[in-house]
PDB file of C-alpha atoms in Angstrom:
ATOM      1  CA  CYS A 181      16.783  14.831 -12.922  1.00 40.00           C
ATOM      2  CA  LEU A 182      17.912  16.956 -15.864  1.00 48.00           C
ATOM      3  CA  PRO A 183      21.965  17.083 -17.006  1.00 51.00           C
ATOM      4  CA  TYR A 184      22.328  20.478 -16.598  1.00 58.00           C
ATOM      5  CA  GLU A 185      20.048  23.143 -14.389  1.00 74.00           C
ATOM      6  CA  GLU A 186      18.327  26.110 -16.159  1.00 84.00           C
ATOM      7  CA  PRO A 187      19.903  29.244 -14.968  1.00 89.00           C
ATOM      8  CA  CYS A 188      16.928  30.873 -12.956  1.00 91.00           C
ATOM      9  CA  VAL A 189      15.067  34.248 -13.417  1.00 93.00           C
ATOM     10  CA  ILE A 190      14.438  36.919 -10.502  1.00 93.00           C
ATOM     11  CA  PHE A 191      10.580  36.094  -9.610  1.00 95.00           C
ATOM     12  CA  GLY A 192       9.150  39.270 -10.068  1.00 95.00           C
ATOM     13  CA  PRO A 193       6.391  41.678 -12.124  1.00 95.00           C
ATOM     14  CA  THR A 194       8.323  41.248 -15.433  1.00 95.00           C
ATOM     15  CA  TYR A 195       8.577  37.281 -14.755  1.00 96.00           C
ATOM     16  CA  PRO A 196       7.832  35.456 -18.485  1.00 95.00           C
ATOM     17  CA  GLY A 197       5.666  32.663 -17.187  1.00 96.00           C
ATOM     18  CA  MET A 198       3.082  35.644 -15.402  1.00 97.00           C
ATOM     19  CA  GLY A 199       0.378  35.522 -17.436  1.00 97.00           C
ATOM     20  CA  ASP A 200       0.408  31.271 -16.991  1.00 97.00           C
ATOM     21  CA  VAL A 201       1.167  32.468 -13.351  1.00 98.00           C
ATOM     22  CA  MET A 202      -2.239  34.305 -13.073  1.00 97.00           C
ATOM     23  CA  TRP A 203      -4.009  32.185 -15.097  1.00 98.00           C
ATOM     24  CA  VAL A 204      -3.556  29.332 -13.082  1.00 98.00           C
ATOM     25  CA  ARG A 205      -4.519  32.088  -9.501  1.00 97.00           C
ATOM     26  CA  THR A 206      -7.482  33.203 -10.815  1.00 97.00           C
ATOM     27  CA  HIS A 207      -8.807  30.058 -13.170  1.00 97.00           C
ATOM     28  CA  GLY A 208      -6.825  26.904 -12.806  1.00 97.00           C
ATOM     29  CA  MET A 209      -6.752  26.281  -8.916  1.00 96.00           C
ATOM     30  CA  LEU A 210     -10.543  27.830  -8.767  1.00 96.00           C
ATOM     31  CA  GLU A 211     -12.239  25.771 -12.018  1.00 97.00           C
ATOM     32  CA  HIS A 212      -9.590  22.231 -11.935  1.00 96.00           C
ATOM     33  CA  PRO A 213      -7.975  22.143  -8.129  1.00 95.00           C
ATOM     34  CA  GLU A 214      -7.340  18.487  -8.931  1.00 96.00           C
ATOM     35  CA  TRP A 215      -4.837  19.587 -11.797  1.00 95.00           C
ATOM     36  CA  TYR A 216      -2.811  21.621  -8.927  1.00 95.00           C
ATOM     37  CA  PRO A 217      -2.620  19.455  -6.163  1.00 96.00           C
ATOM     38  CA  GLU A 218       0.483  20.593  -4.536  1.00 95.00           C
ATOM     39  CA  LEU A 219      -1.212  24.489  -4.490  1.00 97.00           C
ATOM     40  CA  SER A 220      -3.709  26.080  -2.335  1.00 95.00           C
ATOM     41  CA  ALA A 221      -5.242  29.504  -1.836  1.00 93.00           C
ATOM     42  CA  THR A 222      -2.534  29.917   0.455  1.00 96.00           C
ATOM     43  CA  SER A 223       0.207  29.413  -2.080  1.00 97.00           C
ATOM     44  CA  SER A 224       2.150  32.311  -3.375  1.00 97.00           C
ATOM     45  CA  ASN A 225       2.939  33.469  -7.041  1.00 97.00           C
ATOM     46  CA  LYS A 226       6.094  32.344  -6.739  1.00 96.00           C
ATOM     47  CA  ASP A 227       5.129  28.907  -5.654  1.00 97.00           C
ATOM     48  CA  ILE A 228       2.814  28.617  -8.540  1.00 97.00           C
ATOM     49  CA  ALA A 229       5.570  29.611 -10.823  1.00 97.00           C
ATOM     50  CA  ARG A 230       7.975  27.009  -9.099  1.00 95.00           C
ATOM     51  CA  ALA A 231       5.087  24.604 -10.223  1.00 96.00           C
ATOM     52  CA  LEU A 232       4.460  25.146 -13.432  1.00 96.00           C
ATOM     53  CA  TYR A 233       8.231  25.272 -14.199  1.00 94.00           C
ATOM     54  CA  MET A 234       8.338  21.859 -12.456  1.00 92.00           C
ATOM     55  CA  ARG A 235       5.855  20.759 -14.935  1.00 93.00           C
ATOM     56  CA  GLY A 236       7.756  22.197 -17.796  1.00 92.00           C
ATOM     57  CA  THR A 237       5.092  24.847 -18.884  1.00 94.00           C
ATOM     58  CA  PRO A 238       7.400  26.822 -21.399  1.00 91.00           C
ATOM     59  CA  HIS A 239       6.767  30.316 -20.418  1.00 90.00           C
ATOM     60  CA  CYS A 240       7.705  29.288 -17.202  1.00 94.00           C
ATOM     61  CA  LYS A 241      11.348  29.782 -16.060  1.00 94.00           C
ATOM     62  CA  ARG A 242      13.150  28.412 -13.140  1.00 93.00           C
ATOM     63  CA  VAL A 243      12.895  30.907 -10.377  1.00 93.00           C
ATOM     64  CA  CYS A 244      16.306  31.868  -8.292  1.00 91.00           C
ATOM     65  CA  GLU A 245      15.937  30.634  -4.378  1.00 88.00           C
ATOM     66  CA  ASP A 246      16.359  33.256  -2.073  1.00 87.00           C
ATOM     67  CA  GLY A 247      20.187  34.528  -2.393  1.00 86.00           C
ATOM     68  CA  GLU A 248      20.557  32.724  -5.582  1.00 86.00           C
ATOM     69  CA  GLU A 249      22.133  35.556  -8.519  1.00 86.00           C
ATOM     70  CA  GLU A 250      19.974  35.664 -11.611  1.00 89.00           C
ATOM     71  CA  GLY A 251      21.009  33.567 -14.052  1.00 84.00           C
ATOM     72  CA  HIS A 252      22.675  30.806 -11.739  1.00 82.00           C
ATOM     73  CA  HIS A 253      23.245  27.348 -12.838  1.00 78.00           C
ATOM     74  CA  GLU A 254      25.015  24.351 -12.125  1.00 75.00           C
ATOM     75  CA  THR A 255      26.069  21.577 -14.033  1.00 71.00           C
ATOM     76  CA  TYR A 256      25.944  17.923 -12.930  1.00 58.00           C
ATOM     77  CA  GLY A 257      28.840  17.017 -10.407  1.00 58.00           C
ATOM     78  CA  THR A 258      29.762  20.656  -9.515  1.00 52.00           C
ATOM     79  CA  SER A 259      26.178  21.020  -7.055  1.00 49.00           C
ATOM     80  CA  ARG A 260      26.621  19.696  -2.988  1.00 51.00           C
ATOM     81  CA  LEU A 261      23.835  17.388  -4.223  1.00 47.00           C
ATOM     82  CA  SER A 262      25.855  15.498  -6.974  1.00 42.00           C
ATOM     83  CA  GLU A 263      25.511  11.947  -8.746  1.00 43.00           C
ATOM     84  CA  ARG A 264      28.242  10.027  -6.098  1.00 43.00           C
ATOM     85  CA  TRP A 265      24.968   8.119  -4.640  1.00 41.00           C
ATOM     86  CA  MET A 266      24.459   6.597  -8.050  1.00 43.00           C
ATOM     87  CA  HIS A 267      28.063   5.300  -8.026  1.00 43.00           C
ATOM     88  CA  THR A 268      28.153   3.620  -4.820  1.00 44.00           C
ATOM     89  CA  GLU A 269      28.897  -0.312  -4.178  1.00 46.00           C
ATOM     90  CA  PRO A 270      25.902  -2.474  -4.062  1.00 45.00           C
ATOM     91  CA  ARG A 271      24.934  -3.086  -0.361  1.00 45.00           C
ATOM     92  CA  SER A 272      25.043  -6.945   0.916  1.00 45.00           C
ATOM     93  CA  ALA A 273      21.916  -8.968   1.405  1.00 47.00           C
ATOM     94  CA  ALA A 274      21.988  -9.221   4.779  1.00 48.00           C
ATOM     95  CA  TYR A 275      20.861  -5.839   7.091  1.00 37.00           C
TER      96      TYR A 275
END
């Protein structure tokens, strides 16, 4: 997990990693499908951008989710999914 979520960008024609997305669509998935097991011919370009972001591809920024404002980000402890689960008491061995 990252300590800081990257601000999101709206996916569209000016998406910073569009060249990478199009390469994956037209070459990568066809020539090396084993490199992209999470993608298929029915994956959208937005799906490809998300996959590339999760892989850490440099120009592929985090795509905003539907309804999320561009530039939105959160730090740990401010989202609904905080790290509280990491700070729980150990369970007893008897279940």
